[in-house]
XYZ file of C-alpha atoms in Angstrom:
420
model
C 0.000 0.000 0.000
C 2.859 2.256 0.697
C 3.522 2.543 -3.384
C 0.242 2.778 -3.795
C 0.238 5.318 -1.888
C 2.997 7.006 -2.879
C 1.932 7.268 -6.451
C -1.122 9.082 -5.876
C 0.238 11.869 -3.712
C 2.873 12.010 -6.847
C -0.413 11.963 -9.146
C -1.938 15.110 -6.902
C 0.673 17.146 -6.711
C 2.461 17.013 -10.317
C 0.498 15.361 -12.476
C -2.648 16.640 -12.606
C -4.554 19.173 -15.194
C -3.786 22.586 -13.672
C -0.975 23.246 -15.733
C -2.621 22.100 -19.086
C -5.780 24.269 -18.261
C -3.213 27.255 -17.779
C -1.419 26.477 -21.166
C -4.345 26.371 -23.124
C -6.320 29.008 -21.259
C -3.177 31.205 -22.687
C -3.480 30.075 -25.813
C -6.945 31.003 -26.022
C -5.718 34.653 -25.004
C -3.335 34.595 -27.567
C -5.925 33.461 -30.787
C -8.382 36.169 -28.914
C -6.015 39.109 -29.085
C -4.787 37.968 -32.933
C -8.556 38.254 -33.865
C -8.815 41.873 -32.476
C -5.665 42.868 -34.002
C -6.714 41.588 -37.885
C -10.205 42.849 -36.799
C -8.711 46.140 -36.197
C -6.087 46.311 -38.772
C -6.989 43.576 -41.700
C -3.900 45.123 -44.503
C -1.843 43.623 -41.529
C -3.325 40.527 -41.231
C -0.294 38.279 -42.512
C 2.220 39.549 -40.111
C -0.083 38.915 -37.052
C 0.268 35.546 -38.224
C 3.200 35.052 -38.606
C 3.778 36.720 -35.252
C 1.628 34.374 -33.527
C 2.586 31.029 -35.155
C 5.507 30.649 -32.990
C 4.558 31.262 -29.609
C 1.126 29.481 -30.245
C 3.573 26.387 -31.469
C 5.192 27.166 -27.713
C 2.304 26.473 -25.687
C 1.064 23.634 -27.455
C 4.261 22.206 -26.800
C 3.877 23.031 -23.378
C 0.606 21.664 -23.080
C 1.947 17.943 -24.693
C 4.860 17.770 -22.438
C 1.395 18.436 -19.549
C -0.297 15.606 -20.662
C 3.053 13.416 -20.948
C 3.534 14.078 -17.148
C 0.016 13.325 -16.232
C -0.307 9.940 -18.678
C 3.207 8.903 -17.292
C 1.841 9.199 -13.052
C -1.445 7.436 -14.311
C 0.559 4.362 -15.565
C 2.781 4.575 -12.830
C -0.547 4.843 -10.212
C -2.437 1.441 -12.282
C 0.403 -0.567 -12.352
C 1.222 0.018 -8.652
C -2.650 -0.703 -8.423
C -2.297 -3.884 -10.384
C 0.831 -5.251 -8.550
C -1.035 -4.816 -5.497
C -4.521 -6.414 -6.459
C -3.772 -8.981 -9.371
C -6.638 -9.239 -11.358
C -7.780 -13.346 -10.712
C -11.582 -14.179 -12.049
C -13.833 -14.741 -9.063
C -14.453 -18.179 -7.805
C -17.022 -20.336 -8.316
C -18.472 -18.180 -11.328
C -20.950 -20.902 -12.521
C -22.419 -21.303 -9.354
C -23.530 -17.888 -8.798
C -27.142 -18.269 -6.748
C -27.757 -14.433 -7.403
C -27.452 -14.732 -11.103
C -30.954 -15.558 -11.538
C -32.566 -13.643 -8.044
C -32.070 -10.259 -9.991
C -35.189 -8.846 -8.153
C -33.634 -10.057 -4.760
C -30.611 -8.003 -5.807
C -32.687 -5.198 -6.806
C -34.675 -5.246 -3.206
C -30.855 -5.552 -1.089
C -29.819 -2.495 -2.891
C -32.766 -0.033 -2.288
C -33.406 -0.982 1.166
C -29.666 -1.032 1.758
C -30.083 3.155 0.032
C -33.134 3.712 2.440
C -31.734 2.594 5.595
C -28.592 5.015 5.032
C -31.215 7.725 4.206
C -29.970 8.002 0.367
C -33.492 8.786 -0.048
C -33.000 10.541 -3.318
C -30.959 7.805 -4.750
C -33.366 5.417 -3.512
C -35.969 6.940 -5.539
C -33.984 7.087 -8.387
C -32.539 3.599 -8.491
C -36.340 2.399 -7.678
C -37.746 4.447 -10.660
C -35.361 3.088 -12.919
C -36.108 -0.699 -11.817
C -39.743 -0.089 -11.996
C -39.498 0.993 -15.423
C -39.191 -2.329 -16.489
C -42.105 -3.146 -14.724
C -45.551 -2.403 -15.143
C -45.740 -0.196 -11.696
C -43.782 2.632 -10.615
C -42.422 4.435 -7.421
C -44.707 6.575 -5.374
C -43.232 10.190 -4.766
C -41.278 10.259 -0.970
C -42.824 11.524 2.073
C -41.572 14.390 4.931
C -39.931 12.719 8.131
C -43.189 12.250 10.835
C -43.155 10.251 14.291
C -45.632 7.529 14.021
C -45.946 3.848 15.413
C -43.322 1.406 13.650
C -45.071 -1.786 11.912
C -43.365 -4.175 9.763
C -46.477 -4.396 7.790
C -46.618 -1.081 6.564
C -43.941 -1.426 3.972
C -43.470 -5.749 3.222
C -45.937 -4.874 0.172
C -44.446 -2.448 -0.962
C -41.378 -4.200 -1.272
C -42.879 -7.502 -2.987
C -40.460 -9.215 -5.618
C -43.089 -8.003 -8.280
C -42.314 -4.027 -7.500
C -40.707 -1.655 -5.384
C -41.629 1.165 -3.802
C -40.456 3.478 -1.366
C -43.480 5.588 0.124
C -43.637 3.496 3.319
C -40.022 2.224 4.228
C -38.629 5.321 3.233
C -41.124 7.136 5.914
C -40.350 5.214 8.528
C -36.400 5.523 7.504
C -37.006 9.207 7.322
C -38.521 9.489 11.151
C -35.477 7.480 12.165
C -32.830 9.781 10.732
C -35.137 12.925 12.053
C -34.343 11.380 15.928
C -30.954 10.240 15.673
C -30.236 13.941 14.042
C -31.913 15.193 17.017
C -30.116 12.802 19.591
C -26.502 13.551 17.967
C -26.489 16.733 16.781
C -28.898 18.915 19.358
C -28.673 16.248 22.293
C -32.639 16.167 22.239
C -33.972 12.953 23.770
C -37.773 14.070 23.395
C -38.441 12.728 20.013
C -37.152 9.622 20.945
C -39.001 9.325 23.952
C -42.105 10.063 22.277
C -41.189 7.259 19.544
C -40.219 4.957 22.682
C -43.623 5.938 24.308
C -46.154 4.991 21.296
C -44.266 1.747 20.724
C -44.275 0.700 24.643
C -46.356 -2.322 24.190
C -43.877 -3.403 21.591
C -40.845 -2.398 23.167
C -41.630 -4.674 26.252
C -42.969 -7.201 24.418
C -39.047 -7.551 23.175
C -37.853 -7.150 26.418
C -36.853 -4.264 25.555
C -35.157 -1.246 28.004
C -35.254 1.271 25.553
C -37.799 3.767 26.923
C -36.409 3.439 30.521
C -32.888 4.179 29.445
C -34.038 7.364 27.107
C -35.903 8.630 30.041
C -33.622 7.845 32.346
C -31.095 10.078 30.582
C -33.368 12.564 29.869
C -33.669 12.754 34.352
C -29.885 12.657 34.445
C -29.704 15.474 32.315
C -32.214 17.976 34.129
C -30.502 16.635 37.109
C -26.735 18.010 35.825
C -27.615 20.779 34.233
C -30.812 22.793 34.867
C -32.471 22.070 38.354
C -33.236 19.560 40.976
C -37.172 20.909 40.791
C -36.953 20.253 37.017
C -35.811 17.255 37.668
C -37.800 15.996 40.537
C -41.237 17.204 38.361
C -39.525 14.851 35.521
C -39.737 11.737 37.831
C -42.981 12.221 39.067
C -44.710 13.084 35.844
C -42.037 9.656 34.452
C -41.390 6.876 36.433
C -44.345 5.522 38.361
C -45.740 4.358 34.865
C -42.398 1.843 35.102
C -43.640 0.308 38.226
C -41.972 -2.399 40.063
C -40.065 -3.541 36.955
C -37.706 -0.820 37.319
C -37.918 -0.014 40.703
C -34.368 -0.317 42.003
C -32.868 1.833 39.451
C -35.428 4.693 40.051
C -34.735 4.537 43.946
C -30.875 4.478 42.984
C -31.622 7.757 40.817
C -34.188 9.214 43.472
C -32.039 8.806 46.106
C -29.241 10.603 44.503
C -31.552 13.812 45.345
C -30.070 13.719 48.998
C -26.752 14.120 47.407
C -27.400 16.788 45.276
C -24.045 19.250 46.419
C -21.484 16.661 46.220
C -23.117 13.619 43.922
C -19.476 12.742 42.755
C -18.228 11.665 46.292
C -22.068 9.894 47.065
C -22.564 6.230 46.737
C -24.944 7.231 43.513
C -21.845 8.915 41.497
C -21.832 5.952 39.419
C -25.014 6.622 37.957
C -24.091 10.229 36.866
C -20.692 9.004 35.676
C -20.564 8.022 32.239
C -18.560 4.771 30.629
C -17.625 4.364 34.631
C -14.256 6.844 34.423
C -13.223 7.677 37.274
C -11.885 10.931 35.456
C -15.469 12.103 34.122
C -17.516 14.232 36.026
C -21.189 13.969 36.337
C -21.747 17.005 34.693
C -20.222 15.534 31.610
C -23.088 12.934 31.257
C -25.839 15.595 29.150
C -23.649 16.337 26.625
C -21.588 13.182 26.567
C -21.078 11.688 22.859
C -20.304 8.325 23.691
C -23.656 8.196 25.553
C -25.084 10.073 22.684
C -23.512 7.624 20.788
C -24.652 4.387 22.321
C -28.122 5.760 23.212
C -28.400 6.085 19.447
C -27.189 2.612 18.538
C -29.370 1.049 20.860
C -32.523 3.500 19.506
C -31.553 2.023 15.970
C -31.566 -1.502 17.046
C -34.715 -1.385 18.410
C -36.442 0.960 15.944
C -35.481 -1.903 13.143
C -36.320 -4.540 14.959
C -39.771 -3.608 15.060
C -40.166 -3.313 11.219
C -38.770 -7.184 11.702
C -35.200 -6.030 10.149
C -31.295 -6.372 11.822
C -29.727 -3.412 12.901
C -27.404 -3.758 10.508
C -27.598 -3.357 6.674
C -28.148 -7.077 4.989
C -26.484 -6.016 1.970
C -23.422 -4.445 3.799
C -23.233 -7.980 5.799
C -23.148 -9.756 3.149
C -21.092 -8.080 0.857
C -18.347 -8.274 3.897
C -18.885 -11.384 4.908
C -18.049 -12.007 0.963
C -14.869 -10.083 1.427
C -13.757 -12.341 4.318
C -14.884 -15.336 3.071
C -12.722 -14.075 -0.645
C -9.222 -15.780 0.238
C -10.756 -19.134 1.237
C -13.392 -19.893 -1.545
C -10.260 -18.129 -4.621
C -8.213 -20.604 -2.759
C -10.199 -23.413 -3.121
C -11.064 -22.660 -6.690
C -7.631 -22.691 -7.643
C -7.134 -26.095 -6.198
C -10.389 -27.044 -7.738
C -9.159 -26.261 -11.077
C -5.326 -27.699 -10.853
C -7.231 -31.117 -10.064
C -10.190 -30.863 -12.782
C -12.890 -31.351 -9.876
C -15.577 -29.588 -9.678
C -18.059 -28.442 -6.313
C -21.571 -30.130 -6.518
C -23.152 -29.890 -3.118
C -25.510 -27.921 -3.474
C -26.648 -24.989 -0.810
C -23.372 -25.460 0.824
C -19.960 -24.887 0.961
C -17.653 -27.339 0.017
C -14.945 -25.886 3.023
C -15.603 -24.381 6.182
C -15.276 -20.684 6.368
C -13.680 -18.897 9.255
C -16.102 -15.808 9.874
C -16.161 -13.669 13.172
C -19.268 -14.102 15.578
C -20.704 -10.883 14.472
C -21.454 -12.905 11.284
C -22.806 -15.778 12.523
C -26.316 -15.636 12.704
C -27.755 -19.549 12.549
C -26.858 -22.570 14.514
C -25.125 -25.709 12.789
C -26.694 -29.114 13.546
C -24.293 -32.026 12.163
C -26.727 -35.145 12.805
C -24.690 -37.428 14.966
C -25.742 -40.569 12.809
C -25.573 -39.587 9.187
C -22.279 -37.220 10.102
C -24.193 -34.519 7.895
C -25.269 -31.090 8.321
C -28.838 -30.675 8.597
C -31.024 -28.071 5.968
C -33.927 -26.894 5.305
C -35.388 -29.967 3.639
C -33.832 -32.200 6.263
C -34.281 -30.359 9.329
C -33.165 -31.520 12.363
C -35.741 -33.531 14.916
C -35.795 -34.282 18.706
C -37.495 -37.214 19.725
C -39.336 -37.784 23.358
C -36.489 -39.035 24.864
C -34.596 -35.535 23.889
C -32.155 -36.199 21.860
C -32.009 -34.940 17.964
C -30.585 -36.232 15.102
C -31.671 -35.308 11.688
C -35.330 -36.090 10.050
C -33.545 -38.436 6.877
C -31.514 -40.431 10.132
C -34.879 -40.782 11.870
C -36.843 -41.998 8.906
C -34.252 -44.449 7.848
C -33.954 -45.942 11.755
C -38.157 -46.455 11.737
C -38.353 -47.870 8.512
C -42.538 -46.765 9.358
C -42.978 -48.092 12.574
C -41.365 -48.000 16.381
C -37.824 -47.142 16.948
C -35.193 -47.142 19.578
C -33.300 -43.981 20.217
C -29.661 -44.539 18.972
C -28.265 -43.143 21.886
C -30.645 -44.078 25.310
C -33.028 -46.973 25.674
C -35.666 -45.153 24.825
C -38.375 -46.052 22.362
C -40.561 -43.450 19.909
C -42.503 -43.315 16.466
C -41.733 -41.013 13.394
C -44.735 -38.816 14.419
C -43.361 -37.905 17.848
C -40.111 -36.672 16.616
C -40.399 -32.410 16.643
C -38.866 -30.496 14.150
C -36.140 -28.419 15.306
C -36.090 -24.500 14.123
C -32.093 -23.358 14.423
């Protein structure tokens, strides 16, 4: 990378355009003023030309020796780019499961533009996909606060057509909170979201509401009053009840400590990240509790339109970098020894990928020795223990079976399929 590098700080600073746009901005000057002299004086016309041919030969000479400079840095810039990433075909081109899923592809991308809030390009790319289709893309909406439903935009993004009317409003309240959370540390829009979503929210299990409002108290409590404060709690947390209860004691009974809450045994709660440097008047404004306020707000805001947190496209498209070395590898050992890879919905190697990007369990059927899928699912029989659905069949043969691994004794209908 260091070439690389290198090369294009060489490319910036000498071979770039300025100095050709000079040359030929001054030979522009000099054809202008030529014209105004024949204009002027046309008996004289042949010895203005003559003057001129030789310093217009000049800077077009100047302006090729330019262009040398800035062809020679290019070639040096691609072939440092070329020695760096060698241009190898990608592996396993014939068994491409996306070549034929082009509206798949089509949905990843726009939803991938709307949850960044590339509404515009959203739009665009949507209108140009639908105009191979018999329906078209619905004009966007203004940002609004409303309740979050997954149902309100699955139809609009059916395999048939896109559009963007509903995700993209939803997408467009998001961006309107976290721009208020980050940018003018305003929790109230959030809080409101959190508040019509409540059944929802706990439902999931979620803490979300509690944890906005609790930093909404912590910051009337650090930085305008302990009335404001105090009238925040009462009008706030008795609709928590006793599922919260501790924590609003804990932040209650800070009140006694008001002059000197960094020495009390509640400083921890006005301390953010737990530094012991930080200062509880730090907490309001604090961006890494901005920050991971914001995150969590995002999690949960996508999670109820039944989506991950994180973009599907984006995972994928890294997990595809990651997973590049291993499957170009194998390909190249595939082809040195003429075989070819023919198990199908599955990868012929295992590939290393952090936890991050590990979203399903594996079930390897202790009897057959293979992994389980969708169309042989893995089963658990009365006695508890699972192996997969083909394994169970084939040990019935119709009727009663005993479990390969305990005394036990079940049928074929007993046995429960498994959901990883």
């Amino acid at each position: 990378m260091e070439q690389i590098l290198k090369e294009q700080e060489r490319l910036e600073n000498k071979a770039n355009l300025g100095k050709a746009i000079d040359d030929v901005v001054r030979i522009i000057d000099q054809l202008k003023t030529a014209k105004e002299q024949v204009a002027a004086d046309p008996n004289n016309a042949a010895v203005i030309m003559a003057k001129l041919q030789n310093p217009v030969k000049t800077s077009f000479e100047k302006v090729n020796d330019d262009l040398k400079e800035i062809h020679s840095g290019l070639n040096k810039y691609s072939k440092a780019l070329e020695k760096k990433f060698k241009d190898r075909p990608l592996p396993f081109a014939d068994n491409d499961a996306l070549t034929t899923q082009t509206p798949l592809v089509d949905r990843a991308i726009a939803m991938h533009l709307l949850r960044e809030g590339h509404f515009d390009v959203a739009s665009t790319f949507i209108n140009e996909v639908n105009s191979k289709q018999p329906s078209s893309s619905t004009s966007p909406t203004h940002p609004s606060v409303k309740p979050t439903t997954a149902a309100s935009w699955e139809a609009d993004f059916a395999p048939t057509a896109l559009k963007s009317t509903a995700l993209q409003q939803q997408f467009s309240s998001m961006y309107h909170i976290l721009h208020e959370m980050r940018n003018n540390s305003n929790l109230s829009p959030a809080i409101t979201w959190a508040q019509q979503n409540s059944s929802a929210l706990s439902a999931r299990g979620s803490n979300l509401e509690f944890d906005l409002c609790r930093l909404q108290y912590i910051s009337l409590f650090t930085s305008s009053s302990t009335l404001a404060a105090i009238a925040y709690a009462r009008q706030t947390f008795p609709r928590f009840g006793a599922r919260y209860a501790a924590q609003t004691n804990s932040l209650l009974g800070a009140l006694a400590f008001t002059p000197n809450i960094a020495t009390s045994p509640y400083s921890s709660l006005f301390t953010p990240n737990d530094s012991p440097t930080s200062t509880p008047t730090s907490a309001q404004f604090n961006p890494t509790t901005l920050s991971t306020a914001a995150a969590a707000f995002t999690s949960e805001f996508c999670a109820l339109l039944s989506l991950s947190s994180a973009s599907p496209l984006l995972t994928a498209i890294t997990a595809g970098y990651l997973a590049f070395p291993t499957l170009l590898k194998l390909s190249l050992i595939q082809e040195r020894h003429h075989t070819s890879w023919t198990t199908a919905q599955e990868l012929p190697v295992e590939v290393p990928l952090p936890p991050s990007y590990q979203f399903h369990s594996v079930f390897v059927c202790p009897v057959s020795k293979e992994q389980s899928t969708d169309a042989n699912p893995p089963v658990v029989m009365p006695c508890g223990h699972v192996i997969a659905r083909e394994s169970c069949e084939r040990i019935s043969k119709g009727g009663r079976f005993k479990c390969p691994y305990c005394p036990g004794e079940s049928h074929l209908r007993d046995a429960k399929v498994v959901y990883l």
